Amino acid sequence: MTRQPVPRNAPVVGMLIALALQVGCKTEEHPSALIGRYTFSRDFDEQRRVLRIEPSSTQPADCMLADLPVGDSAAWKQTELDPAVHSSLIELLLDEDRAAYYKADTQATAAAETFVCNQLLDGKEYCYAPQVVVTGVHSPWRFGLQPEVDLSAESIELIDAFLSAHDACWSSETAMGGGS
């Protein structure tokens, strides 16, 4: 496992591509924001967790849990989140009083970003940034999970709420099969 710093002035969107060219390894791609959906993705400890929710609590939530690197056949589950949990997630995500904290933590993450690179059995290397990415609002919020990134209490609360909702979704019985 190696850690490599990313230049501070690299654009957030192009950072993964630029680093892949510099490092020479394939990076795990982050899920893109889908219209109408809020997507939470956490890459940490060789594992990706994804939770996608709609603006309305009447729509089911989709979740995925897979080892990195994630293949095309990653299993997804779908469940109805408790409306109070759903409402809390949306409120935390869209709270304008918290936006400044999320933005500052996103900037700190970009400045301190490191990648963890591992070699597969076939000799190929893949890399990922230990972080949480939340899409579907403005620009993506990015929260580094490296020890050198000191996240705000507001960002930690957002991450914990989404992880708890992901756990509820993943423990449900409704499997959707491969990617959705």
Short mmCIF file of N, CA and C in Angstrom, two decimals:
data_model
loop_
_atom_site.label_atom_id
_atom_site.label_comp_id
_atom_site.label_asym_id
_atom_site.label_seq_id
_atom_site.Cartn_x
_atom_site.Cartn_y
_atom_site.Cartn_z
N MET A 1 0.86 -1.17 0.00
CA MET A 1 0.00 0.00 0.00
C MET A 1 0.90 1.22 0.00
N THR A 2 0.65 2.13 -0.97
CA THR A 2 1.43 3.36 -1.05
C THR A 2 0.50 4.55 -0.99
N ARG A 3 1.00 5.66 -0.49
CA ARG A 3 0.24 6.91 -0.45
C ARG A 3 0.99 7.93 -1.27
N GLN A 4 0.26 8.67 -2.10
CA GLN A 4 0.89 9.67 -2.95
C GLN A 4 0.07 10.94 -2.90
N PRO A 5 0.71 12.08 -2.61
CA PRO A 5 -0.05 13.34 -2.54
C PRO A 5 -0.45 13.82 -3.93
N VAL A 6 -1.55 14.54 -3.99
CA VAL A 6 -2.06 15.11 -5.23
C VAL A 6 -1.75 16.60 -5.19
N PRO A 7 -1.30 17.20 -6.30
CA PRO A 7 -1.02 18.63 -6.31
C PRO A 7 -2.24 19.44 -5.89
N ARG A 8 -2.00 20.51 -5.13
CA ARG A 8 -3.08 21.34 -4.60
C ARG A 8 -3.84 22.06 -5.70
N ASN A 9 -3.19 22.42 -6.78
CA ASN A 9 -3.85 23.24 -7.80
C ASN A 9 -4.57 22.43 -8.88
N ALA A 10 -4.62 21.13 -8.77
CA ALA A 10 -5.33 20.31 -9.76
C ALA A 10 -6.83 20.50 -9.59
N PRO A 11 -7.56 20.68 -10.68
CA PRO A 11 -9.02 20.83 -10.56
C PRO A 11 -9.63 19.57 -9.97
N VAL A 12 -10.67 19.77 -9.17
CA VAL A 12 -11.31 18.65 -8.48
C VAL A 12 -11.79 17.61 -9.48
N VAL A 13 -12.43 18.06 -10.55
CA VAL A 13 -12.99 17.11 -11.51
C VAL A 13 -11.90 16.32 -12.23
N GLY A 14 -10.79 16.98 -12.58
CA GLY A 14 -9.73 16.32 -13.33
C GLY A 14 -8.69 15.64 -12.46
N MET A 15 -8.82 15.77 -11.15
CA MET A 15 -7.81 15.28 -10.24
C MET A 15 -7.59 13.78 -10.38
N LEU A 16 -8.66 13.02 -10.44
CA LEU A 16 -8.51 11.56 -10.52
C LEU A 16 -7.83 11.14 -11.82
N ILE A 17 -8.20 11.78 -12.91
CA ILE A 17 -7.61 11.44 -14.20
C ILE A 17 -6.14 11.81 -14.24
N ALA A 18 -5.83 13.03 -13.78
CA ALA A 18 -4.45 13.49 -13.79
C ALA A 18 -3.57 12.61 -12.92
N LEU A 19 -4.07 12.24 -11.76
CA LEU A 19 -3.29 11.40 -10.86
C LEU A 19 -3.07 10.02 -11.46
N ALA A 20 -4.09 9.50 -12.13
CA ALA A 20 -3.96 8.18 -12.74
C ALA A 20 -2.83 8.19 -13.78
N LEU A 21 -2.73 9.28 -14.53
CA LEU A 21 -1.66 9.38 -15.51
C LEU A 21 -0.30 9.50 -14.84
N GLN A 22 -0.22 10.26 -13.73
CA GLN A 22 1.04 10.43 -13.01
C GLN A 22 1.45 9.16 -12.30
N VAL A 23 0.51 8.48 -11.69
CA VAL A 23 0.81 7.30 -10.90
C VAL A 23 0.93 6.07 -11.77
N GLY A 24 0.19 6.03 -12.85
CA GLY A 24 0.24 4.89 -13.74
C GLY A 24 -0.64 3.75 -13.31
N CYS A 25 -1.65 4.04 -12.52
CA CYS A 25 -2.56 2.98 -12.10
C CYS A 25 -3.99 3.39 -12.39
N LYS A 26 -4.86 2.43 -12.41
CA LYS A 26 -6.27 2.70 -12.65
C LYS A 26 -6.90 3.16 -11.35
N THR A 27 -7.66 4.26 -11.40
CA THR A 27 -8.34 4.71 -10.20
C THR A 27 -9.80 4.28 -10.26
N GLU A 28 -10.36 4.09 -9.09
CA GLU A 28 -11.78 3.78 -8.98
C GLU A 28 -12.57 5.04 -9.29
N GLU A 29 -13.58 4.95 -10.11
CA GLU A 29 -14.39 6.10 -10.46
C GLU A 29 -15.48 6.30 -9.44
N HIS A 30 -15.83 7.59 -9.22
CA HIS A 30 -16.91 7.90 -8.30
C HIS A 30 -18.22 7.89 -9.07
N PRO A 31 -19.30 7.48 -8.41
CA PRO A 31 -20.58 7.48 -9.10
C PRO A 31 -20.99 8.91 -9.44
N SER A 32 -21.54 9.08 -10.61
CA SER A 32 -21.96 10.42 -11.01
C SER A 32 -23.33 10.72 -10.42
N ALA A 33 -23.62 12.00 -10.32
CA ALA A 33 -24.93 12.42 -9.82
C ALA A 33 -25.97 12.10 -10.88
N LEU A 34 -26.99 11.41 -10.49
CA LEU A 34 -28.08 11.11 -11.41
C LEU A 34 -29.18 12.13 -11.17
N ILE A 35 -29.86 12.51 -12.21
CA ILE A 35 -30.89 13.54 -12.09
C ILE A 35 -31.92 13.10 -11.06
N GLY A 36 -32.16 13.99 -10.09
CA GLY A 36 -33.16 13.71 -9.07
C GLY A 36 -32.67 12.87 -7.91
N ARG A 37 -31.46 12.38 -7.96
CA ARG A 37 -30.95 11.51 -6.91
C ARG A 37 -29.83 12.18 -6.14
N TYR A 38 -29.72 11.79 -4.89
CA TYR A 38 -28.59 12.16 -4.06
C TYR A 38 -27.79 10.88 -3.86
N THR A 39 -26.50 10.91 -4.14
CA THR A 39 -25.68 9.72 -4.06
C THR A 39 -24.58 9.92 -3.03
N PHE A 40 -24.49 8.99 -2.11
CA PHE A 40 -23.46 8.94 -1.08
C PHE A 40 -22.56 7.78 -1.42
N SER A 41 -21.26 8.01 -1.51
CA SER A 41 -20.32 6.94 -1.82
C SER A 41 -19.13 7.04 -0.86
N ARG A 42 -18.80 5.93 -0.22
CA ARG A 42 -17.65 5.91 0.68
C ARG A 42 -16.69 4.83 0.22
N ASP A 43 -15.45 5.23 -0.09
CA ASP A 43 -14.37 4.30 -0.39
C ASP A 43 -13.43 4.31 0.80
N PHE A 44 -13.34 3.18 1.49
CA PHE A 44 -12.53 3.11 2.69
C PHE A 44 -12.25 1.65 3.02
N ASP A 45 -11.05 1.37 3.49
CA ASP A 45 -10.66 0.01 3.89
C ASP A 45 -10.98 -1.02 2.81
N GLU A 46 -10.59 -0.70 1.57
CA GLU A 46 -10.74 -1.65 0.45
C GLU A 46 -12.19 -1.95 0.11
N GLN A 47 -13.11 -1.06 0.47
CA GLN A 47 -14.53 -1.34 0.27
C GLN A 47 -15.26 -0.07 -0.17
N ARG A 48 -16.24 -0.24 -1.04
CA ARG A 48 -17.10 0.88 -1.45
C ARG A 48 -18.52 0.61 -0.95
N ARG A 49 -19.10 1.67 -0.35
CA ARG A 49 -20.51 1.67 0.04
C ARG A 49 -21.17 2.80 -0.72
N VAL A 50 -22.32 2.53 -1.31
CA VAL A 50 -23.06 3.55 -2.05
C VAL A 50 -24.51 3.51 -1.58
N LEU A 51 -25.07 4.70 -1.37
CA LEU A 51 -26.49 4.84 -1.06
C LEU A 51 -27.04 5.92 -1.97
N ARG A 52 -28.10 5.61 -2.69
CA ARG A 52 -28.77 6.60 -3.55
C ARG A 52 -30.20 6.77 -3.05
N ILE A 53 -30.56 8.04 -2.84
CA ILE A 53 -31.93 8.33 -2.41
C ILE A 53 -32.52 9.37 -3.34
N GLU A 54 -33.82 9.35 -3.44
CA GLU A 54 -34.57 10.32 -4.24
C GLU A 54 -34.99 11.47 -3.34
N PRO A 55 -35.39 12.60 -3.92
CA PRO A 55 -35.87 13.72 -3.10
C PRO A 55 -37.10 13.37 -2.26
N SER A 56 -37.91 12.44 -2.74
CA SER A 56 -39.13 12.06 -2.03
C SER A 56 -38.92 10.76 -1.26
N SER A 57 -39.42 10.71 -0.04
CA SER A 57 -39.30 9.49 0.77
C SER A 57 -40.21 8.38 0.27
N THR A 58 -41.10 8.68 -0.69
CA THR A 58 -41.96 7.63 -1.23
C THR A 58 -41.23 6.75 -2.24
N GLN A 59 -40.05 7.18 -2.69
CA GLN A 59 -39.23 6.40 -3.61
C GLN A 59 -38.25 5.54 -2.83
N PRO A 60 -37.99 4.32 -3.27
CA PRO A 60 -37.05 3.47 -2.53
C PRO A 60 -35.61 3.97 -2.63
N ALA A 61 -34.81 3.58 -1.67
CA ALA A 61 -33.37 3.86 -1.68
C ALA A 61 -32.66 2.65 -2.27
N ASP A 62 -31.57 2.91 -2.99
CA ASP A 62 -30.73 1.85 -3.55
C ASP A 62 -29.40 1.88 -2.81
N CYS A 63 -28.84 0.70 -2.55
CA CYS A 63 -27.53 0.66 -1.89
C CYS A 63 -26.70 -0.48 -2.46
N MET A 64 -25.39 -0.30 -2.34
CA MET A 64 -24.43 -1.27 -2.84
C MET A 64 -23.29 -1.35 -1.85
N LEU A 65 -22.72 -2.53 -1.70
CA LEU A 65 -21.55 -2.76 -0.87
C LEU A 65 -20.68 -3.74 -1.62
N ALA A 66 -19.43 -3.34 -1.91
CA ALA A 66 -18.55 -4.21 -2.68
C ALA A 66 -17.10 -3.93 -2.32
N ASP A 67 -16.27 -4.94 -2.52
CA ASP A 67 -14.83 -4.76 -2.36
C ASP A 67 -14.30 -3.96 -3.53
N LEU A 68 -13.25 -3.18 -3.29
CA LEU A 68 -12.58 -2.44 -4.36
C LEU A 68 -11.55 -3.34 -5.01
N PRO A 69 -11.32 -3.25 -6.30
CA PRO A 69 -12.06 -2.45 -7.26
C PRO A 69 -13.43 -3.08 -7.54
N VAL A 70 -14.40 -2.23 -7.79
CA VAL A 70 -15.77 -2.67 -8.00
C VAL A 70 -15.95 -3.13 -9.44
N GLY A 71 -16.50 -4.31 -9.61
CA GLY A 71 -16.77 -4.82 -10.94
C GLY A 71 -18.18 -4.47 -11.39
N ASP A 72 -18.51 -4.84 -12.61
CA ASP A 72 -19.83 -4.56 -13.17
C ASP A 72 -20.94 -5.36 -12.50
N SER A 73 -20.59 -6.42 -11.81
CA SER A 73 -21.62 -7.28 -11.23
C SER A 73 -21.85 -7.01 -9.74
N ALA A 74 -21.49 -5.84 -9.27
CA ALA A 74 -21.70 -5.52 -7.86
C ALA A 74 -23.20 -5.62 -7.53
N ALA A 75 -23.49 -6.22 -6.40
CA ALA A 75 -24.88 -6.42 -5.99
C ALA A 75 -25.46 -5.14 -5.40
N TRP A 76 -26.72 -4.87 -5.74
CA TRP A 76 -27.46 -3.73 -5.22
C TRP A 76 -28.67 -4.23 -4.48
N LYS A 77 -29.09 -3.47 -3.48
CA LYS A 77 -30.33 -3.74 -2.76
C LYS A 77 -31.19 -2.49 -2.81
N GLN A 78 -32.46 -2.70 -2.57
CA GLN A 78 -33.41 -1.59 -2.59
C GLN A 78 -34.33 -1.73 -1.38
N THR A 79 -34.62 -0.59 -0.75
CA THR A 79 -35.52 -0.62 0.40
C THR A 79 -36.21 0.72 0.57
N GLU A 80 -37.30 0.70 1.30
CA GLU A 80 -37.97 1.94 1.70
C GLU A 80 -37.34 2.39 3.00
N LEU A 81 -36.72 3.56 3.00
CA LEU A 81 -36.17 4.10 4.25
C LEU A 81 -37.30 4.66 5.10
N ASP A 82 -37.11 4.62 6.39
CA ASP A 82 -38.05 5.26 7.30
C ASP A 82 -38.16 6.73 6.87
N PRO A 83 -39.37 7.26 6.71
CA PRO A 83 -39.53 8.66 6.26
C PRO A 83 -38.78 9.66 7.14
N ALA A 84 -38.69 9.42 8.43
CA ALA A 84 -37.96 10.33 9.32
C ALA A 84 -36.46 10.29 9.02
N VAL A 85 -35.93 9.11 8.72
CA VAL A 85 -34.51 8.98 8.36
C VAL A 85 -34.26 9.69 7.04
N HIS A 86 -35.13 9.45 6.07
CA HIS A 86 -35.00 10.09 4.76
C HIS A 86 -35.02 11.61 4.91
N SER A 87 -35.98 12.12 5.65
CA SER A 87 -36.11 13.56 5.86
C SER A 87 -34.87 14.14 6.54
N SER A 88 -34.33 13.42 7.50
CA SER A 88 -33.13 13.87 8.20
C SER A 88 -31.93 13.96 7.25
N LEU A 89 -31.79 12.96 6.38
CA LEU A 89 -30.69 12.97 5.40
C LEU A 89 -30.80 14.18 4.49
N ILE A 90 -31.98 14.43 3.97
CA ILE A 90 -32.18 15.57 3.07
C ILE A 90 -31.91 16.88 3.80
N GLU A 91 -32.40 17.00 5.03
CA GLU A 91 -32.18 18.23 5.80
C GLU A 91 -30.70 18.46 6.05
N LEU A 92 -29.97 17.42 6.46
CA LEU A 92 -28.54 17.56 6.69
C LEU A 92 -27.80 17.96 5.42
N LEU A 93 -28.19 17.35 4.32
CA LEU A 93 -27.53 17.60 3.05
C LEU A 93 -27.78 18.99 2.51
N LEU A 94 -28.99 19.49 2.65
CA LEU A 94 -29.37 20.77 2.05
C LEU A 94 -29.34 21.95 3.02
N ASP A 95 -28.96 21.73 4.26
CA ASP A 95 -28.93 22.78 5.26
C ASP A 95 -27.89 23.83 4.88
N GLU A 96 -28.36 25.04 4.56
CA GLU A 96 -27.46 26.13 4.15
C GLU A 96 -26.49 26.53 5.25
N ASP A 97 -26.88 26.36 6.51
CA ASP A 97 -25.97 26.69 7.61
C ASP A 97 -24.78 25.73 7.68
N ARG A 98 -24.95 24.54 7.13
CA ARG A 98 -23.87 23.55 7.13
C ARG A 98 -23.01 23.63 5.87
N ALA A 99 -23.52 24.26 4.83
CA ALA A 99 -22.83 24.28 3.54
C ALA A 99 -21.40 24.82 3.64
N ALA A 100 -21.18 25.84 4.46
CA ALA A 100 -19.83 26.39 4.61
C ALA A 100 -18.87 25.35 5.19
N TYR A 101 -19.35 24.54 6.12
CA TYR A 101 -18.52 23.47 6.69
C TYR A 101 -18.21 22.41 5.64
N TYR A 102 -19.24 22.01 4.89
CA TYR A 102 -19.04 21.01 3.84
C TYR A 102 -18.05 21.52 2.79
N LYS A 103 -18.17 22.78 2.44
CA LYS A 103 -17.27 23.37 1.44
C LYS A 103 -15.84 23.42 1.97
N ALA A 104 -15.66 23.85 3.20
CA ALA A 104 -14.31 23.92 3.78
C ALA A 104 -13.69 22.52 3.87
N ASP A 105 -14.48 21.54 4.25
CA ASP A 105 -13.97 20.17 4.35
C ASP A 105 -13.65 19.60 2.97
N THR A 106 -14.43 19.97 1.96
CA THR A 106 -14.15 19.55 0.59
C THR A 106 -12.82 20.14 0.13
N GLN A 107 -12.59 21.42 0.43
CA GLN A 107 -11.32 22.06 0.06
C GLN A 107 -10.14 21.43 0.80
N ALA A 108 -10.31 21.15 2.08
CA ALA A 108 -9.25 20.51 2.85
C ALA A 108 -8.95 19.12 2.31
N THR A 109 -9.98 18.42 1.88
CA THR A 109 -9.81 17.09 1.31
C THR A 109 -9.00 17.16 0.02
N ALA A 110 -9.32 18.12 -0.84
CA ALA A 110 -8.58 18.27 -2.10
C ALA A 110 -7.11 18.60 -1.84
N ALA A 111 -6.86 19.43 -0.83
CA ALA A 111 -5.49 19.84 -0.52
C ALA A 111 -4.65 18.70 0.07
N ALA A 112 -5.28 17.80 0.78
CA ALA A 112 -4.55 16.74 1.48
C ALA A 112 -4.75 15.36 0.86
N GLU A 113 -5.39 15.30 -0.29
CA GLU A 113 -5.77 14.01 -0.86
C GLU A 113 -4.57 13.11 -1.13
N THR A 114 -4.71 11.88 -0.69
CA THR A 114 -3.74 10.84 -0.99
C THR A 114 -4.51 9.64 -1.53
N PHE A 115 -3.82 8.85 -2.30
CA PHE A 115 -4.43 7.65 -2.86
C PHE A 115 -3.77 6.42 -2.25
N VAL A 116 -4.57 5.40 -2.04
CA VAL A 116 -4.08 4.11 -1.61
C VAL A 116 -4.06 3.24 -2.86
N CYS A 117 -2.90 2.67 -3.14
CA CYS A 117 -2.77 1.83 -4.34
C CYS A 117 -2.46 0.40 -3.92
N ASN A 118 -3.11 -0.53 -4.57
CA ASN A 118 -2.93 -1.95 -4.27
C ASN A 118 -2.79 -2.72 -5.57
N GLN A 119 -2.16 -3.87 -5.46
CA GLN A 119 -1.97 -4.71 -6.63
C GLN A 119 -2.91 -5.90 -6.56
N LEU A 120 -3.57 -6.17 -7.69
CA LEU A 120 -4.45 -7.33 -7.79
C LEU A 120 -3.62 -8.59 -8.04
N LEU A 121 -4.25 -9.74 -7.93
CA LEU A 121 -3.55 -11.00 -8.14
C LEU A 121 -2.98 -11.11 -9.55
N ASP A 122 -3.66 -10.46 -10.53
CA ASP A 122 -3.17 -10.53 -11.91
C ASP A 122 -2.05 -9.52 -12.18
N GLY A 123 -1.60 -8.82 -11.14
CA GLY A 123 -0.50 -7.87 -11.28
C GLY A 123 -0.91 -6.45 -11.59
N LYS A 124 -2.17 -6.24 -11.93
CA LYS A 124 -2.63 -4.88 -12.22
C LYS A 124 -2.78 -4.11 -10.92
N GLU A 125 -2.57 -2.80 -11.01
CA GLU A 125 -2.67 -1.94 -9.84
C GLU A 125 -3.92 -1.08 -9.94
N TYR A 126 -4.58 -0.86 -8.82
CA TYR A 126 -5.69 0.08 -8.77
C TYR A 126 -5.48 0.99 -7.57
N CYS A 127 -6.05 2.19 -7.65
CA CYS A 127 -5.90 3.17 -6.59
C CYS A 127 -7.26 3.75 -6.22
N TYR A 128 -7.38 4.17 -4.98
CA TYR A 128 -8.59 4.85 -4.56
C TYR A 128 -8.22 5.86 -3.48
N ALA A 129 -9.05 6.89 -3.37
CA ALA A 129 -8.88 7.89 -2.32
C ALA A 129 -9.81 7.51 -1.17
N PRO A 130 -9.29 7.35 0.04
CA PRO A 130 -10.16 7.07 1.17
C PRO A 130 -11.00 8.32 1.47
N GLN A 131 -12.24 8.28 1.04
CA GLN A 131 -13.08 9.47 1.19
C GLN A 131 -14.55 9.14 1.01
N VAL A 132 -15.36 10.12 1.34
CA VAL A 132 -16.80 10.09 1.09
C VAL A 132 -17.08 11.16 0.05
N VAL A 133 -17.93 10.83 -0.92
CA VAL A 133 -18.37 11.80 -1.93
C VAL A 133 -19.90 11.80 -1.91
N VAL A 134 -20.47 13.00 -1.81
CA VAL A 134 -21.92 13.14 -1.86
C VAL A 134 -22.24 14.01 -3.06
N THR A 135 -23.03 13.47 -3.99
CA THR A 135 -23.39 14.19 -5.21
C THR A 135 -24.88 14.49 -5.23
N GLY A 136 -25.25 15.36 -6.14
CA GLY A 136 -26.66 15.71 -6.30
C GLY A 136 -26.96 17.10 -5.79
N VAL A 137 -25.97 17.76 -5.20
CA VAL A 137 -26.12 19.13 -4.72
C VAL A 137 -24.93 19.93 -5.24
N HIS A 138 -25.20 21.08 -5.83
CA HIS A 138 -24.13 21.97 -6.31
C HIS A 138 -23.00 21.14 -6.89
N SER A 139 -21.77 21.34 -6.41
CA SER A 139 -20.66 20.47 -6.76
C SER A 139 -20.66 19.33 -5.75
N PRO A 140 -20.01 18.25 -6.07
CA PRO A 140 -19.96 17.17 -5.08
C PRO A 140 -19.26 17.62 -3.80
N TRP A 141 -19.77 17.18 -2.67
CA TRP A 141 -19.07 17.38 -1.39
C TRP A 141 -18.13 16.19 -1.25
N ARG A 142 -16.87 16.47 -0.91
CA ARG A 142 -15.88 15.40 -0.74
C ARG A 142 -15.28 15.52 0.66
N PHE A 143 -15.25 14.41 1.36
CA PHE A 143 -14.77 14.38 2.74
C PHE A 143 -13.67 13.33 2.86
N GLY A 144 -12.43 13.77 3.04
CA GLY A 144 -11.31 12.86 3.15
C GLY A 144 -11.34 12.07 4.45
N LEU A 145 -11.01 10.80 4.36
CA LEU A 145 -11.00 9.94 5.53
C LEU A 145 -9.56 9.62 5.97
N GLN A 146 -8.61 10.43 5.50
CA GLN A 146 -7.23 10.28 5.90
C GLN A 146 -7.04 10.93 7.28
N PRO A 147 -6.12 10.41 8.08
CA PRO A 147 -5.90 10.97 9.42
C PRO A 147 -5.53 12.46 9.40
N GLU A 148 -4.89 12.92 8.34
CA GLU A 148 -4.47 14.32 8.28
C GLU A 148 -5.60 15.29 7.93
N VAL A 149 -6.77 14.78 7.57
CA VAL A 149 -7.92 15.64 7.28
C VAL A 149 -8.80 15.69 8.53
N ASP A 150 -8.91 16.88 9.10
CA ASP A 150 -9.70 17.09 10.31
C ASP A 150 -11.08 17.61 9.90
N LEU A 151 -12.05 16.71 9.79
CA LEU A 151 -13.39 17.10 9.34
C LEU A 151 -14.16 17.80 10.45
N SER A 152 -15.07 18.68 10.04
CA SER A 152 -15.93 19.38 10.99
C SER A 152 -16.95 18.40 11.58
N ALA A 153 -17.50 18.77 12.72
CA ALA A 153 -18.55 17.97 13.35
C ALA A 153 -19.75 17.84 12.44
N GLU A 154 -20.04 18.89 11.67
CA GLU A 154 -21.17 18.87 10.75
C GLU A 154 -20.98 17.82 9.66
N SER A 155 -19.78 17.75 9.10
CA SER A 155 -19.51 16.75 8.06
C SER A 155 -19.52 15.35 8.63
N ILE A 156 -18.97 15.18 9.80
CA ILE A 156 -18.98 13.85 10.45
C ILE A 156 -20.41 13.40 10.71
N GLU A 157 -21.27 14.32 11.15
CA GLU A 157 -22.67 13.98 11.39
C GLU A 157 -23.37 13.56 10.09
N LEU A 158 -23.09 14.26 8.99
CA LEU A 158 -23.65 13.91 7.68
C LEU A 158 -23.20 12.51 7.27
N ILE A 159 -21.91 12.25 7.39
CA ILE A 159 -21.35 10.94 7.01
C ILE A 159 -21.98 9.83 7.86
N ASP A 160 -22.03 10.05 9.16
CA ASP A 160 -22.59 9.02 10.05
C ASP A 160 -24.07 8.75 9.74
N ALA A 161 -24.83 9.79 9.43
CA ALA A 161 -26.25 9.61 9.11
C ALA A 161 -26.41 8.79 7.83
N PHE A 162 -25.61 9.08 6.80
CA PHE A 162 -25.69 8.32 5.56
C PHE A 162 -25.21 6.89 5.76
N LEU A 163 -24.16 6.69 6.56
CA LEU A 163 -23.70 5.32 6.83
C LEU A 163 -24.76 4.50 7.56
N SER A 164 -25.44 5.12 8.50
CA SER A 164 -26.51 4.44 9.22
C SER A 164 -27.65 4.08 8.27
N ALA A 165 -28.02 5.00 7.38
CA ALA A 165 -29.07 4.71 6.39
C ALA A 165 -28.61 3.61 5.43
N HIS A 166 -27.33 3.63 5.06
CA HIS A 166 -26.79 2.58 4.19
C HIS A 166 -26.90 1.23 4.89
N ASP A 167 -26.54 1.18 6.16
CA ASP A 167 -26.63 -0.08 6.90
C ASP A 167 -28.07 -0.60 6.94
N ALA A 168 -29.03 0.32 7.13
CA ALA A 168 -30.44 -0.08 7.14
C ALA A 168 -30.84 -0.64 5.78
N CYS A 169 -30.40 0.01 4.72
CA CYS A 169 -30.71 -0.46 3.37
C CYS A 169 -30.06 -1.82 3.11
N TRP A 170 -28.77 -1.93 3.45
CA TRP A 170 -28.04 -3.16 3.14
C TRP A 170 -28.56 -4.35 3.93
N SER A 171 -29.09 -4.11 5.10
CA SER A 171 -29.61 -5.23 5.90
C SER A 171 -31.02 -5.62 5.47
N SER A 172 -31.61 -4.90 4.51
CA SER A 172 -32.93 -5.25 4.00
C SER A 172 -32.85 -6.53 3.18
N GLU A 173 -33.96 -7.10 2.87
CA GLU A 173 -34.01 -8.38 2.16
C GLU A 173 -34.17 -8.24 0.66
N THR A 174 -34.35 -7.04 0.14
CA THR A 174 -34.67 -6.87 -1.27
C THR A 174 -33.43 -6.65 -2.12
N ALA A 175 -32.96 -7.70 -2.76
CA ALA A 175 -31.80 -7.61 -3.64
C ALA A 175 -32.26 -7.23 -5.05
N MET A 176 -31.46 -6.42 -5.70
CA MET A 176 -31.76 -6.00 -7.08
C MET A 176 -30.88 -6.71 -8.09
N GLY A 177 -29.89 -7.44 -7.68
CA GLY A 177 -28.97 -8.09 -8.60
C GLY A 177 -27.81 -7.18 -8.91
N GLY A 178 -27.19 -7.38 -10.09
CA GLY A 178 -26.04 -6.57 -10.50
C GLY A 178 -26.46 -5.14 -10.74
N GLY A 179 -25.49 -4.24 -10.90
CA GLY A 179 -25.68 -2.79 -11.04
C GLY A 179 -27.06 -2.35 -11.47
N SER A 180 -27.46 -1.17 -11.02
CA SER A 180 -28.80 -0.68 -11.36
C SER A 180 -28.74 0.52 -12.24
#
